[in-house]
Amino acid sequence: MATRQLVDEHRLILGALDGLEALAAGVDSGESPNRKDVVDFVEFFSQFADGCHRGKEEDVLFAALADSGYPLTRAPIAALAKEHATGRRMVGELRRVAEKRGDWSSEDGELFSGAAQRYALLLRDHIRKENEVLLPLAESQLNAEQLARVDELFDLFERRRNSTGETERLTRLAERLVAKYPAAPRPQAPAPERVSSCCGL
């Protein structure tokens, strides 16, 4: 199912974000980054997260919702489309630093780290909105025939990309980066204190 495919792709993208943040944290600590890895992260987010994943969302899913009568100018689609554009600009920032010739200065490292952290923050929240709002909306707004058509168009989209092996290559690229840059442990929020009520619950 198309919505399940998007959720699976979200998991891959989130894993790559973990790796990008780990690389940025190393730069913040004074480590000299592997420049090829920086370029590979940019390629993954540009070609997979944007070119493949967002291509299916914008060209197929958003279009199907519009055909069903759901306005593209209405939330959540308008806000998500705006965030897609913002994400593209942020990847452009990362690309400009990644492709700079010669050794990075301390300012270059700060630019990269800041851009990486801002992009990760945006994309994590964006994916949460898609999983919790957009995809349930699509499943409730589109009828069975429309959902089947979205599935068909997603398959066609993937067949075209897979004819060149592009999706598989980018997936392997992300998996290599995730393995090389494991996510730092995230602090867990403390459990809320139990408050006694008048009823003793």
Short mmCIF file of C-alpha atoms in Angstrom, two decimals:
data_model
loop_
_atom_site.label_atom_id
_atom_site.label_comp_id
_atom_site.label_asym_id
_atom_site.label_seq_id
_atom_site.Cartn_x
_atom_site.Cartn_y
_atom_site.Cartn_z
CA MET A 1 0.00 0.00 0.00
CA ALA A 2 1.27 3.47 -0.91
CA THR A 3 0.91 4.97 2.55
CA ARG A 4 2.85 2.07 4.08
CA GLN A 5 5.58 2.59 1.50
CA LEU A 6 5.91 6.22 2.56
CA VAL A 7 6.13 5.21 6.23
CA ASP A 8 8.90 2.73 5.40
CA GLU A 9 10.78 5.44 3.51
CA HIS A 10 10.34 7.76 6.48
CA ARG A 11 12.18 5.21 8.63
CA LEU A 12 15.12 5.16 6.22
CA ILE A 13 15.22 8.97 6.10
CA LEU A 14 15.07 9.23 9.90
CA GLY A 15 17.98 6.82 10.18
CA ALA A 16 20.00 8.95 7.76
CA LEU A 17 19.13 12.04 9.83
CA ASP A 18 20.56 10.27 12.89
CA GLY A 19 23.77 9.71 10.95
CA LEU A 20 23.91 13.30 9.71
CA GLU A 21 23.49 14.60 13.27
CA ALA A 22 26.22 12.25 14.50
CA LEU A 23 28.58 13.56 11.80
CA ALA A 24 27.68 17.16 12.69
CA ALA A 25 28.30 16.45 16.38
CA GLY A 26 31.78 15.19 15.50
CA VAL A 27 32.48 18.39 13.58
CA ASP A 28 31.31 20.40 16.60
CA SER A 29 33.79 18.45 18.71
CA GLY A 30 36.64 19.45 16.43
CA GLU A 31 36.85 16.29 14.32
CA SER A 32 37.81 16.64 10.67
CA PRO A 33 34.89 15.24 8.65
CA ASN A 34 35.16 12.72 5.87
CA ARG A 35 34.23 15.02 3.00
CA LYS A 36 33.03 12.18 0.80
CA ASP A 37 30.57 11.16 3.50
CA VAL A 38 29.30 14.72 3.71
CA VAL A 39 28.72 14.73 -0.05
CA ASP A 40 27.03 11.31 0.19
CA PHE A 41 24.63 12.56 2.86
CA VAL A 42 23.72 15.50 0.65
CA GLU A 43 23.21 13.18 -2.31
CA PHE A 44 20.91 10.90 -0.32
CA PHE A 45 18.73 13.70 0.98
CA SER A 46 18.63 15.41 -2.41
CA GLN A 47 18.06 12.35 -4.59
CA PHE A 48 16.08 10.05 -2.30
CA ALA A 49 14.30 12.17 0.31
CA ASP A 50 13.48 14.86 -2.22
CA GLY A 51 13.67 13.38 -5.70
CA CYS A 52 12.08 10.01 -4.93
CA HIS A 53 10.10 10.27 -1.70
CA ARG A 54 8.78 13.80 -2.03
CA GLY A 55 8.25 13.25 -5.73
CA LYS A 56 5.71 10.56 -4.93
CA GLU A 57 4.07 12.71 -2.29
CA GLU A 58 3.74 15.82 -4.45
CA ASP A 59 3.22 14.34 -7.91
CA VAL A 60 0.96 11.46 -6.87
CA LEU A 61 -0.53 11.73 -3.38
CA PHE A 62 -1.14 15.48 -3.28
CA ALA A 63 -2.51 15.32 -6.83
CA ALA A 64 -4.87 12.48 -5.87
CA LEU A 65 -6.16 14.46 -2.90
CA ALA A 66 -6.72 17.47 -5.17
CA ASP A 67 -8.64 15.30 -7.65
CA SER A 68 -10.81 14.07 -4.79
CA GLY A 69 -11.81 17.64 -4.04
CA TYR A 70 -9.40 18.37 -1.18
CA PRO A 71 -7.88 21.85 -1.80
CA LEU A 72 -4.10 21.99 -2.05
CA THR A 73 -4.28 25.39 -0.35
CA ARG A 74 -5.79 23.83 2.78
CA ALA A 75 -3.96 22.38 5.77
CA PRO A 76 -2.07 20.14 6.04
CA ILE A 77 -1.08 20.00 2.36
CA ALA A 78 -0.22 23.68 1.98
CA ALA A 79 2.00 23.65 5.08
CA LEU A 80 3.71 20.40 4.08
CA ALA A 81 4.40 21.66 0.56
CA LYS A 82 5.94 24.80 2.04
CA GLU A 83 8.15 22.66 4.29
CA HIS A 84 9.22 20.62 1.25
CA ALA A 85 10.48 23.85 -0.33
CA THR A 86 12.23 24.87 2.89
CA GLY A 87 13.90 21.48 3.09
CA ARG A 88 15.19 21.83 -0.47
CA ARG A 89 16.76 25.18 0.39
CA MET A 90 18.40 23.67 3.47
CA VAL A 91 19.87 20.81 1.43
CA GLY A 92 21.20 23.50 -0.91
CA GLU A 93 22.99 25.08 2.06
CA LEU A 94 24.53 21.73 2.95
CA ARG A 95 25.56 21.17 -0.66
CA ARG A 96 27.34 24.52 -0.90
CA VAL A 97 29.48 23.71 2.14
CA ALA A 98 30.00 20.07 1.13
CA GLU A 99 31.29 20.96 -2.33
CA LYS A 100 33.68 23.68 -1.20
CA ARG A 101 37.18 22.95 -2.42
CA GLY A 102 40.09 22.70 -0.05
CA ASP A 103 40.13 22.18 3.68
CA TRP A 104 37.25 23.46 5.75
CA SER A 105 37.79 26.45 7.99
CA SER A 106 36.24 26.55 11.45
CA GLU A 107 33.53 28.76 9.93
CA ASP A 108 32.79 26.09 7.30
CA GLY A 109 32.41 23.50 10.05
CA GLU A 110 30.03 25.75 11.94
CA LEU A 111 27.99 26.40 8.79
CA PHE A 112 27.72 22.68 8.08
CA SER A 113 26.84 21.73 11.64
CA GLY A 114 24.22 24.47 11.96
CA ALA A 115 22.64 23.64 8.60
CA ALA A 116 22.60 19.91 9.41
CA GLN A 117 20.94 20.46 12.78
CA ARG A 118 18.31 22.83 11.36
CA TYR A 119 17.52 20.41 8.55
CA ALA A 120 17.20 17.46 10.92
CA LEU A 121 14.90 19.45 13.20
CA LEU A 122 12.67 20.46 10.31
CA LEU A 123 12.54 17.02 8.73
CA ARG A 124 11.80 15.11 11.93
CA ASP A 125 8.83 17.33 12.69
CA HIS A 126 7.75 17.18 9.05
CA ILE A 127 7.78 13.38 9.00
CA ARG A 128 5.78 13.29 12.24
CA LYS A 129 3.10 15.49 10.63
CA GLU A 130 2.96 13.28 7.57
CA ASN A 131 2.68 10.07 9.59
CA GLU A 132 0.12 11.43 12.03
CA VAL A 133 -1.92 13.78 9.80
CA LEU A 134 -1.30 13.47 6.05
CA LEU A 135 -1.39 9.70 5.64
CA PRO A 136 -4.52 9.17 7.81
CA LEU A 137 -6.13 12.00 5.82
CA ALA A 138 -5.33 10.27 2.53
CA GLU A 139 -6.72 6.95 3.76
CA SER A 140 -9.96 8.60 4.88
CA GLN A 141 -10.36 11.08 2.00
CA LEU A 142 -9.62 8.75 -0.92
CA ASN A 143 -11.98 5.93 -1.84
CA ALA A 144 -10.82 2.41 -2.62
CA GLU A 145 -10.53 3.08 -6.35
CA GLN A 146 -8.50 6.25 -5.78
CA LEU A 147 -6.19 4.51 -3.31
CA ALA A 148 -5.65 1.69 -5.79
CA ARG A 149 -4.72 4.26 -8.43
CA VAL A 150 -2.20 5.87 -6.05
CA ASP A 151 -0.69 2.41 -5.45
CA GLU A 152 -0.45 1.88 -9.20
CA LEU A 153 1.24 5.25 -9.79
CA PHE A 154 3.68 4.65 -6.92
CA ASP A 155 4.63 1.31 -8.49
CA LEU A 156 5.12 3.00 -11.87
CA PHE A 157 7.25 5.70 -10.24
CA GLU A 158 9.44 3.05 -8.59
CA ARG A 159 9.75 0.93 -11.72
CA ARG A 160 11.08 3.91 -13.63
CA ARG A 161 13.67 4.66 -10.96
CA ASN A 162 14.57 1.01 -10.40
CA SER A 163 15.19 0.49 -14.10
CA THR A 164 18.46 2.33 -13.50
CA GLY A 165 19.03 0.87 -10.02
CA GLU A 166 18.83 4.34 -8.49
CA THR A 167 16.56 3.56 -5.54
CA GLU A 168 18.59 0.50 -4.57
CA ARG A 169 21.84 2.45 -4.83
CA LEU A 170 20.57 5.28 -2.63
CA THR A 171 19.17 2.83 -0.09
CA ARG A 172 22.56 1.11 0.16
CA LEU A 173 24.22 4.51 0.45
CA ALA A 174 22.00 5.44 3.40
CA GLU A 175 22.55 2.08 5.08
CA ARG A 176 26.34 2.52 4.82
CA LEU A 177 26.18 6.00 6.33
CA VAL A 178 23.85 4.88 9.13
CA ALA A 179 26.22 2.03 10.00
CA LYS A 180 29.25 4.34 9.99
CA TYR A 181 27.58 7.11 12.01
CA PRO A 182 25.41 5.48 14.67
CA ALA A 183 22.92 7.70 16.42
CA ALA A 184 23.90 9.12 19.78
CA PRO A 185 21.61 7.98 22.62
CA ARG A 186 18.71 10.35 23.02
CA PRO A 187 17.85 11.43 26.56
CA GLN A 188 14.52 10.06 27.64
CA ALA A 189 11.98 12.43 29.08
CA PRO A 190 11.35 11.76 32.77
CA ALA A 191 8.12 9.98 33.57
CA PRO A 192 5.44 12.39 34.80
CA GLU A 193 4.93 12.41 38.52
CA ARG A 194 1.86 10.59 39.71
CA VAL A 195 -0.67 13.03 41.08
CA SER A 196 -3.20 11.75 43.55
CA SER A 197 -6.74 12.79 42.93
CA CYS A 198 -9.57 13.13 45.33
CA CYS A 199 -10.69 9.66 44.28
CA GLY A 200 -7.28 8.08 44.98
CA LEU A 201 -6.56 7.30 41.30
#
